Amino acid sequence: MGAKVLFFFAFLSISAVSAFAENEKDPGLAMDFYKDTCPQAEDIIREQVKLLYKRHKNTAFSWLRNIFHDCAVQSCDSSLLLDSTRRILSEKETDRSFGLRNFRYIETIKEAVERECPGVVSCADILVLSARDGIVSLGGPYIPLKTGRRDGRRSRADVVEEYLPDHNETISVVLDRFAAMGINTPGVVALLGAHSVGRTHCVKLVHRLYPEVDPALNPDHVPHMLHKCPDQIPDPKAVQYVRNDRGTPMVLDNNYYRNILDNKGLLIVDHQLAYDKRTKPYVKKMAKSQDYFFKEFARAITILSENNPLTGSKGEIRKQCNVANKLH
Ligand code: HEM
Ligand SMILES: *[C@@H]1O[C@H](CO)[C@@H](O)[C@H](O)[C@H]1NC(C)=O
């Protein structure tokens, strides 16, 4: 008796539910999906995102990073939010999730929604809408997004690395992975503009500083990086990091593109984006025009947010975002 047997029963029970609802049409995603069932849902989420942002500005970074880490791994199904169980590792605990934070505040938003409309609004939609509203808090564009996603029942930790590129991945692999979701080259360049906010921990940077400083780094930026990351092997207890954009660290703007053209990109992927001949023309265009960046960013976030969702009678509406409901 192992995980396989459990999955088999889970599978049986999911198929039973779907068969039951077979003659109800799957409406898919729609604008304002909750207009009849919970008309105030989007307002509650927006209000909570704003309140949280007032108290902890970095929550907005998390909402923005979450949409990538959830939606790019097979489906926008909020599998990212599940805690580990005795048998199954959570996505949150994998190496790619390093530095993800503020998960408890997703529960704050979920609880506020549950108080008004219990059991109606999915965590997958809360994750996507909090990203949408977080982007606005950070000075980015308002992006109208569809809702109607349902929550997955299990972690996808086992496949996370096949979907999320590593910090030092080649541009070819990065472009391929996003293309598989229908996101083209300017879309990828725009999405990486998210690295205009937030931070990167020293563990992801020390290989560019020690034993020798990466000659590709702007020498004017190196003393700051060495000051923030003084040890070749960072002390795991000390929270040591460098801000992604020293100029405007709290604002989602096109300064990221000027930084990477100036060799101040922190990650290898950021740096490569400004050098690869497929991506460089878009980097230059976005460095010049915030409008163009926002337009492409909004388009790419929309595609990302619609990646292979569970809809209709698939999945479930979780009661709490960090645990799947009990199978009945
Ligand atoms: C090739 C693709 C990408 C790679 C390899 C990558 C990698 C990383 C890494 C290593 C960090 C630092 C984490 C830490 O040390 O705490 C980071 C931070 C971040 N990433 Fe990405 N990322 C990618 C794409 C994206 C996309 C598409 C988005 C959103 C649309 C995004 C949003 C963010 C945000 C907002 C942060 C800052 C988080 C914070 O300060 O809490 N990233 N990313
Ligand atoms: C990328 O960095 C990781 C450590 O974070 C390392 O194990 C891996 O070998 C590196 N890959 C490449 C292609 O350099």
Short mmCIF file of C-alpha atoms and ligand atoms in Angstrom, two decimals:
data_model
loop_
_atom_site.label_atom_id
_atom_site.label_comp_id
_atom_site.label_asym_id
_atom_site.label_seq_id
_atom_site.Cartn_x
_atom_site.Cartn_y
_atom_site.Cartn_z
CA MET A 1 0.00 0.00 0.00
CA GLY A 2 1.72 3.16 -1.12
CA ALA A 3 1.19 6.50 -2.76
CA LYS A 4 0.25 4.77 -6.04
CA VAL A 5 -2.71 3.00 -4.45
CA LEU A 6 -3.82 6.25 -2.84
CA PHE A 7 -3.59 8.05 -6.18
CA PHE A 8 -5.67 5.31 -7.74
CA PHE A 9 -8.48 5.87 -5.26
CA ALA A 10 -8.15 9.62 -5.64
CA PHE A 11 -8.46 9.12 -9.39
CA LEU A 12 -11.55 6.94 -9.04
CA SER A 13 -13.22 9.49 -6.83
CA ILE A 14 -12.38 12.37 -9.20
CA SER A 15 -13.82 10.47 -12.17
CA ALA A 16 -16.95 9.69 -10.18
CA VAL A 17 -17.50 13.39 -9.47
CA SER A 18 -16.93 14.32 -13.13
CA ALA A 19 -19.30 11.64 -14.37
CA PHE A 20 -21.93 12.92 -11.97
CA ALA A 21 -21.74 16.43 -13.37
CA GLU A 22 -21.37 15.29 -16.97
CA ASN A 23 -24.48 16.92 -18.35
CA GLU A 24 -23.67 20.26 -16.76
CA LYS A 25 -21.74 22.31 -19.28
CA ASP A 26 -18.22 23.37 -18.33
CA PRO A 27 -18.28 27.17 -18.68
CA GLY A 28 -14.47 27.40 -18.64
CA LEU A 29 -12.86 30.65 -17.54
CA ALA A 30 -14.88 33.85 -17.80
CA MET A 31 -14.66 37.51 -16.89
CA ASP A 32 -16.25 38.02 -13.46
CA PHE A 33 -17.02 34.31 -13.10
CA TYR A 34 -18.36 34.90 -9.57
CA LYS A 35 -20.83 37.65 -10.53
CA ASP A 36 -23.82 35.56 -9.41
CA THR A 37 -22.24 33.35 -6.74
CA CYS A 38 -20.02 35.91 -4.97
CA PRO A 39 -20.29 39.31 -6.67
CA GLN A 40 -18.04 40.99 -4.08
CA ALA A 41 -15.17 38.45 -4.48
CA GLU A 42 -12.87 40.59 -6.59
CA ASP A 43 -13.44 43.66 -4.37
CA ILE A 44 -12.64 41.69 -1.22
CA ILE A 45 -9.42 40.37 -2.73
CA ARG A 46 -8.38 43.83 -3.94
CA GLU A 47 -9.10 45.32 -0.52
CA GLN A 48 -7.08 42.62 1.27
CA VAL A 49 -4.15 42.95 -1.13
CA LYS A 50 -4.13 46.70 -0.46
CA LEU A 51 -4.31 46.27 3.33
CA LEU A 52 -1.53 43.69 3.31
CA TYR A 53 0.59 45.88 1.06
CA LYS A 54 0.27 48.72 3.58
CA ARG A 55 1.58 46.50 6.35
CA HIS A 56 4.10 44.42 4.40
CA LYS A 57 5.17 45.85 1.06
CA ASN A 58 6.92 42.63 0.08
CA THR A 59 3.61 40.73 -0.06
CA ALA A 60 3.13 42.24 -3.53
CA PHE A 61 6.44 40.70 -4.69
CA SER A 62 5.18 37.34 -3.51
CA TRP A 63 1.86 37.58 -5.33
CA LEU A 64 3.71 38.42 -8.52
CA ARG A 65 6.20 35.58 -8.14
CA ASN A 66 3.44 33.11 -7.20
CA ILE A 67 1.62 33.42 -10.52
CA PHE A 68 4.78 32.24 -12.29
CA HIS A 69 5.54 29.43 -9.86
CA ASP A 70 1.97 28.12 -9.88
CA CYS A 71 0.77 28.68 -13.45
CA ALA A 72 4.00 27.67 -15.23
CA VAL A 73 4.04 24.26 -13.55
CA GLN A 74 1.45 22.47 -15.71
CA SER A 75 -1.62 24.38 -14.52
CA CYS A 76 -2.89 27.41 -12.58
CA ASP A 77 -4.33 25.12 -9.94
CA SER A 78 -2.82 26.58 -6.75
CA SER A 79 -0.86 23.36 -6.23
CA LEU A 80 1.96 25.73 -5.21
CA LEU A 81 0.08 26.59 -2.02
CA LEU A 82 -0.28 23.06 -0.64
CA ASP A 83 1.74 22.10 2.43
CA SER A 84 3.75 18.90 2.54
CA THR A 85 1.97 15.86 3.92
CA ARG A 86 3.58 12.86 5.53
CA ARG A 87 3.82 11.22 2.11
CA ILE A 88 4.12 14.07 -0.35
CA LEU A 89 6.59 16.94 -0.59
CA SER A 90 5.11 20.36 -1.29
CA GLU A 91 6.24 22.49 -4.22
CA LYS A 92 7.10 25.16 -1.66
CA GLU A 93 9.85 22.97 -0.28
CA THR A 94 11.62 22.33 -3.57
CA ASP A 95 14.83 24.13 -4.51
CA ARG A 96 13.13 26.21 -7.23
CA SER A 97 10.85 27.74 -4.60
CA PHE A 98 13.77 29.12 -2.64
CA GLY A 99 12.88 32.49 -1.16
CA LEU A 100 9.12 32.31 -1.75
CA ARG A 101 7.43 34.00 1.19
CA ASN A 102 4.18 35.36 2.68
CA PHE A 103 2.10 32.22 2.17
CA ARG A 104 0.29 32.82 5.46
CA TYR A 105 -1.13 36.05 4.05
CA ILE A 106 -2.78 34.16 1.19
CA GLU A 107 -4.79 32.50 3.97
CA THR A 108 -5.68 35.98 5.26
CA ILE A 109 -7.18 36.81 1.87
CA LYS A 110 -8.88 33.43 1.59
CA GLU A 111 -10.41 33.81 5.08
CA ALA A 112 -11.81 37.23 4.17
CA VAL A 113 -13.42 35.74 1.05
CA GLU A 114 -14.70 32.68 2.94
CA ARG A 115 -16.41 34.91 5.53
CA GLU A 116 -18.58 36.39 2.74
CA CYS A 117 -18.94 33.40 0.39
CA PRO A 118 -17.95 30.11 1.98
CA GLY A 119 -16.78 27.38 -0.39
CA VAL A 120 -17.23 29.38 -3.60
CA VAL A 121 -13.98 31.08 -4.63
CA SER A 122 -10.96 28.94 -5.46
CA CYS A 123 -7.45 29.49 -4.12
CA ALA A 124 -6.28 29.32 -7.74
CA ASP A 125 -8.36 32.42 -8.54
CA ILE A 126 -7.22 34.13 -5.33
CA LEU A 127 -3.61 33.46 -6.34
CA VAL A 128 -4.14 34.92 -9.82
CA LEU A 129 -6.20 37.93 -8.69
CA SER A 130 -3.76 38.76 -5.87
CA ALA A 131 -1.01 38.82 -8.51
CA ARG A 132 -3.15 41.14 -10.64
CA ASP A 133 -3.76 43.50 -7.70
CA GLY A 134 -0.18 43.20 -6.42
CA ILE A 135 1.06 44.37 -9.82
CA VAL A 136 -1.07 47.50 -9.40
CA SER A 137 0.33 48.12 -5.88
CA LEU A 138 3.81 48.01 -7.41
CA GLY A 139 2.93 50.64 -9.99
CA GLY A 140 2.37 48.19 -12.83
CA PRO A 141 -0.58 48.03 -15.22
CA TYR A 142 -4.09 46.91 -14.29
CA ILE A 143 -4.71 43.65 -16.16
CA PRO A 144 -8.30 42.41 -16.55
CA LEU A 145 -8.21 38.64 -15.95
CA LYS A 146 -10.72 35.83 -16.19
CA THR A 147 -11.73 33.66 -13.24
CA GLY A 148 -13.31 30.24 -12.76
CA ARG A 149 -10.18 28.22 -11.99
CA ARG A 150 -10.56 25.34 -9.58
CA ASP A 151 -8.03 23.95 -7.13
CA GLY A 152 -5.85 20.94 -7.75
CA ARG A 153 -5.73 18.18 -5.19
CA ARG A 154 -2.06 17.34 -5.25
CA SER A 155 1.39 18.82 -5.25
CA ARG A 156 3.38 18.85 -8.48
CA ALA A 157 6.72 18.98 -6.67
CA ASP A 158 7.96 15.95 -8.63
CA VAL A 159 7.88 17.87 -11.94
CA VAL A 160 8.70 21.42 -10.84
CA GLU A 161 12.21 21.31 -12.35
CA GLU A 162 10.88 20.29 -15.77
CA TYR A 163 8.85 23.50 -15.91
CA LEU A 164 10.63 26.22 -13.94
CA PRO A 165 14.05 27.18 -15.34
CA ASP A 166 16.98 27.45 -12.93
CA HIS A 167 18.71 30.78 -12.23
CA ASN A 168 21.52 29.87 -14.66
CA GLU A 169 19.42 28.29 -17.44
CA THR A 170 20.18 29.05 -21.09
CA ILE A 171 17.91 31.45 -22.97
CA SER A 172 17.08 28.65 -25.43
CA VAL A 173 15.61 26.51 -22.66
CA VAL A 174 13.82 29.50 -21.12
CA LEU A 175 12.25 30.43 -24.49
CA ASP A 176 11.21 26.81 -25.14
CA ARG A 177 9.50 26.44 -21.80
CA PHE A 178 7.48 29.62 -22.17
CA ALA A 179 6.69 28.82 -25.83
CA ALA A 180 5.11 25.59 -24.62
CA MET A 181 2.56 27.77 -22.79
CA GLY A 182 2.01 29.98 -25.84
CA ILE A 183 4.23 32.83 -24.63
CA ASN A 184 6.50 34.25 -27.35
CA THR A 185 9.87 35.97 -27.11
CA PRO A 186 8.69 39.53 -26.30
CA GLY A 187 6.31 37.98 -23.77
CA VAL A 188 9.21 36.22 -22.03
CA VAL A 189 11.33 39.37 -22.04
CA ALA A 190 8.41 41.29 -20.49
CA LEU A 191 7.73 38.67 -17.80
CA LEU A 192 11.32 38.71 -16.62
CA GLY A 193 10.77 42.42 -15.99
CA ALA A 194 9.21 41.14 -12.76
CA HIS A 195 12.82 41.06 -11.57
CA SER A 196 12.52 44.81 -11.35
CA VAL A 197 11.27 44.29 -7.77
CA GLY A 198 12.24 42.13 -4.81
CA ARG A 199 15.43 40.42 -3.88
CA THR A 200 17.82 37.59 -4.68
CA HIS A 201 19.53 35.66 -1.91
CA CYS A 202 23.29 35.28 -1.91
CA VAL A 203 23.12 31.50 -2.45
CA LYS A 204 21.90 32.25 -5.99
CA LEU A 205 24.68 34.80 -6.56
CA VAL A 206 27.89 33.65 -4.92
CA HIS A 207 28.96 31.60 -7.94
CA ARG A 208 29.21 34.94 -9.80
CA LEU A 209 31.41 36.45 -7.07
CA TYR A 210 33.66 33.63 -5.85
CA PRO A 211 36.30 32.32 -6.34
CA GLU A 212 36.53 35.01 -9.02
CA VAL A 213 34.16 37.81 -9.90
CA ASP A 214 32.28 37.10 -13.15
CA PRO A 215 33.92 39.50 -15.64
CA ALA A 216 30.50 40.06 -17.23
CA LEU A 217 29.33 41.94 -14.11
CA ASN A 218 29.51 45.72 -14.15
CA PRO A 219 32.56 46.56 -11.98
CA ASP A 220 30.62 49.45 -10.43
CA HIS A 221 28.02 47.00 -9.12
CA VAL A 222 30.48 44.43 -7.73
CA PRO A 223 31.48 46.19 -4.45
CA HIS A 224 27.80 46.42 -3.47
CA MET A 225 27.25 42.73 -4.23
CA LEU A 226 30.39 41.75 -2.29
CA HIS A 227 29.27 43.90 0.62
CA LYS A 228 25.85 42.21 0.68
CA CYS A 229 27.27 38.73 0.10
CA PRO A 230 30.56 38.70 2.00
CA ASP A 231 30.93 34.93 2.27
CA GLN A 232 31.57 32.41 -0.46
CA ILE A 233 29.32 30.02 1.43
CA PRO A 234 26.53 32.20 2.80
CA ASP A 235 25.60 31.67 6.43
CA PRO A 236 22.28 29.82 6.17
CA LYS A 237 21.02 31.54 9.33
CA ALA A 238 21.71 35.06 8.13
CA VAL A 239 19.21 36.38 5.59
CA GLN A 240 21.64 37.76 3.03
CA TYR A 241 20.41 39.12 -0.24
CA VAL A 242 20.82 41.78 -2.91
CA ARG A 243 17.92 43.86 -4.18
CA ASN A 244 17.06 43.06 -7.78
CA ASP A 245 16.88 46.71 -8.80
CA ARG A 246 18.85 49.08 -6.57
CA GLY A 247 17.41 52.12 -8.32
CA THR A 248 13.66 51.54 -7.86
CA PRO A 249 13.44 48.32 -5.79
CA MET A 250 9.74 48.72 -4.92
CA VAL A 251 8.45 49.65 -8.37
CA LEU A 252 7.56 47.43 -11.30
CA ASP A 253 9.09 49.52 -14.05
CA ASN A 254 11.39 49.20 -17.05
CA ASN A 255 14.50 50.04 -15.02
CA TYR A 256 15.22 46.29 -15.06
CA TYR A 257 16.02 46.50 -18.78
CA ARG A 258 18.39 49.41 -18.33
CA ASN A 259 20.08 47.48 -15.51
CA ILE A 260 20.64 44.34 -17.53
CA LEU A 261 21.93 46.33 -20.51
CA ASP A 262 24.32 47.94 -18.01
CA ASN A 263 25.54 44.48 -16.84
CA LYS A 264 23.79 44.83 -13.48
CA GLY A 265 21.53 41.81 -13.93
CA LEU A 266 21.87 39.58 -10.88
CA LEU A 267 20.99 36.16 -12.26
CA ILE A 268 22.71 34.53 -15.23
CA VAL A 269 19.33 34.43 -17.02
CA ASP A 270 18.83 38.16 -16.45
CA HIS A 271 22.27 38.89 -17.85
CA GLN A 272 21.84 36.58 -20.85
CA LEU A 273 18.50 38.18 -21.73
CA ALA A 274 20.36 41.37 -22.63
CA TYR A 275 22.92 39.50 -24.75
CA ASP A 276 21.09 36.77 -26.63
CA LYS A 277 20.35 37.96 -30.16
CA ARG A 278 16.76 36.70 -29.96
CA THR A 279 15.91 38.66 -26.82
CA LYS A 280 18.20 41.70 -26.95
CA PRO A 281 16.08 43.73 -29.44
CA TYR A 282 13.09 43.49 -27.07
CA VAL A 283 15.23 44.33 -24.05
CA LYS A 284 16.31 47.52 -25.80
CA LYS A 285 12.77 48.37 -26.81
CA MET A 286 11.45 47.85 -23.27
CA ALA A 287 14.34 49.86 -21.79
CA LYS A 288 13.18 52.76 -23.98
CA SER A 289 9.44 52.42 -23.57
CA GLN A 290 7.61 51.67 -20.34
CA ASP A 291 4.36 51.56 -22.36
CA TYR A 292 5.69 48.82 -24.59
CA PHE A 293 6.92 46.88 -21.54
CA PHE A 294 3.52 47.17 -19.83
CA LYS A 295 1.64 46.17 -22.98
CA GLU A 296 3.71 43.02 -23.46
CA PHE A 297 3.73 42.29 -19.73
CA ALA A 298 -0.07 42.46 -19.54
CA ARG A 299 -0.42 40.22 -22.59
CA ALA A 300 2.02 37.63 -21.23
CA ILE A 301 0.52 37.62 -17.70
CA THR A 302 -2.90 36.99 -19.28
CA ILE A 303 -1.62 33.96 -21.20
CA LEU A 304 0.26 32.67 -18.14
CA SER A 305 -2.87 33.05 -15.99
CA GLU A 306 -4.88 30.91 -18.40
CA ASN A 307 -2.39 28.06 -18.61
CA ASN A 308 -4.31 24.81 -18.55
CA PRO A 309 -6.70 25.58 -15.66
CA LEU A 310 -9.02 23.10 -13.98
CA THR A 311 -12.57 24.26 -14.71
CA GLY A 312 -16.16 23.05 -14.51
CA SER A 313 -16.33 20.02 -12.24
CA LYS A 314 -12.59 19.28 -12.26
CA GLY A 315 -10.62 19.75 -9.06
CA GLU A 316 -12.28 21.36 -6.05
CA ILE A 317 -12.75 24.58 -4.13
CA ARG A 318 -10.34 24.29 -1.23
CA LYS A 319 -11.52 25.43 2.19
CA GLN A 320 -8.02 26.46 3.17
CA CYS A 321 -5.35 27.18 0.61
CA ASN A 322 -2.58 25.10 2.19
CA VAL A 323 -4.49 21.80 2.41
CA ALA A 324 -6.60 19.84 -0.05
CA ASN A 325 -10.13 19.03 1.14
CA LYS A 326 -10.68 15.50 2.39
CA LEU A 327 -11.86 13.11 -0.31
CA HIS A 328 -15.40 12.03 0.35
C1 HEM B 1 13.65 32.09 -16.33
C2 HEM B 1 12.72 32.38 -15.47
C3 HEM B 1 12.97 32.77 -14.04
C4 HEM B 1 13.96 32.39 -13.17
C5 HEM B 1 15.12 31.44 -13.43
C6 HEM B 1 13.71 33.07 -11.92
C7 HEM B 1 14.49 32.96 -10.78
C8 HEM B 1 14.35 33.72 -9.65
C9 HEM B 1 15.23 33.67 -8.52
C10 HEM B 1 16.43 32.75 -8.35
C11 HEM B 1 14.81 34.62 -7.62
C12 HEM B 1 15.43 34.95 -6.27
C13 HEM B 1 14.71 34.25 -5.14
C14 HEM B 1 15.37 34.53 -3.81
O1 HEM B 1 16.59 34.39 -3.70
O2 HEM B 1 14.65 34.87 -2.84
C15 HEM B 1 13.65 35.26 -8.19
C16 HEM B 1 12.93 36.26 -7.58
C17 HEM B 1 11.74 36.77 -8.09
N1 HEM B 1 11.11 36.37 -9.24
FE1 HEM B 1 11.87 35.15 -10.66
N2 HEM B 1 12.58 33.84 -12.05
C18 HEM B 1 12.10 33.69 -13.32
C19 HEM B 1 10.97 34.26 -13.84
C20 HEM B 1 10.08 35.03 -13.13
C21 HEM B 1 8.77 35.42 -13.61
C22 HEM B 1 8.19 35.05 -14.96
C23 HEM B 1 8.20 36.16 -12.61
C24 HEM B 1 6.84 36.80 -12.54
C25 HEM B 1 6.13 37.12 -13.60
C26 HEM B 1 9.17 36.23 -11.52
C27 HEM B 1 9.01 36.96 -10.36
C28 HEM B 1 9.95 37.08 -9.37
C29 HEM B 1 9.84 38.02 -8.25
C30 HEM B 1 8.72 39.04 -8.03
C31 HEM B 1 10.96 37.82 -7.45
C32 HEM B 1 11.29 38.56 -6.12
C33 HEM B 1 10.63 37.80 -4.99
C34 HEM B 1 10.80 38.37 -3.61
O3 HEM B 1 11.55 39.34 -3.40
O4 HEM B 1 10.15 37.82 -2.69
N3 HEM B 1 10.28 35.52 -11.87
N4 HEM B 1 13.38 34.69 -9.41
C1 LIG B 2 23.42 26.04 -12.07
O1 LIG B 2 23.59 26.29 -10.70
C2 LIG B 2 23.43 25.15 -9.87
C3 LIG B 2 23.57 25.59 -8.42
O2 LIG B 2 22.54 26.48 -8.11
C4 LIG B 2 24.49 24.10 -10.24
O3 LIG B 2 24.29 22.94 -9.48
C5 LIG B 2 24.38 23.78 -11.74
O4 LIG B 2 25.42 22.92 -12.10
C6 LIG B 2 24.45 25.05 -12.58
N1 LIG B 2 24.18 24.72 -13.97
C7 LIG B 2 24.87 25.21 -14.96
C8 LIG B 2 24.40 24.83 -16.35
O5 LIG B 2 25.85 25.91 -14.81
#
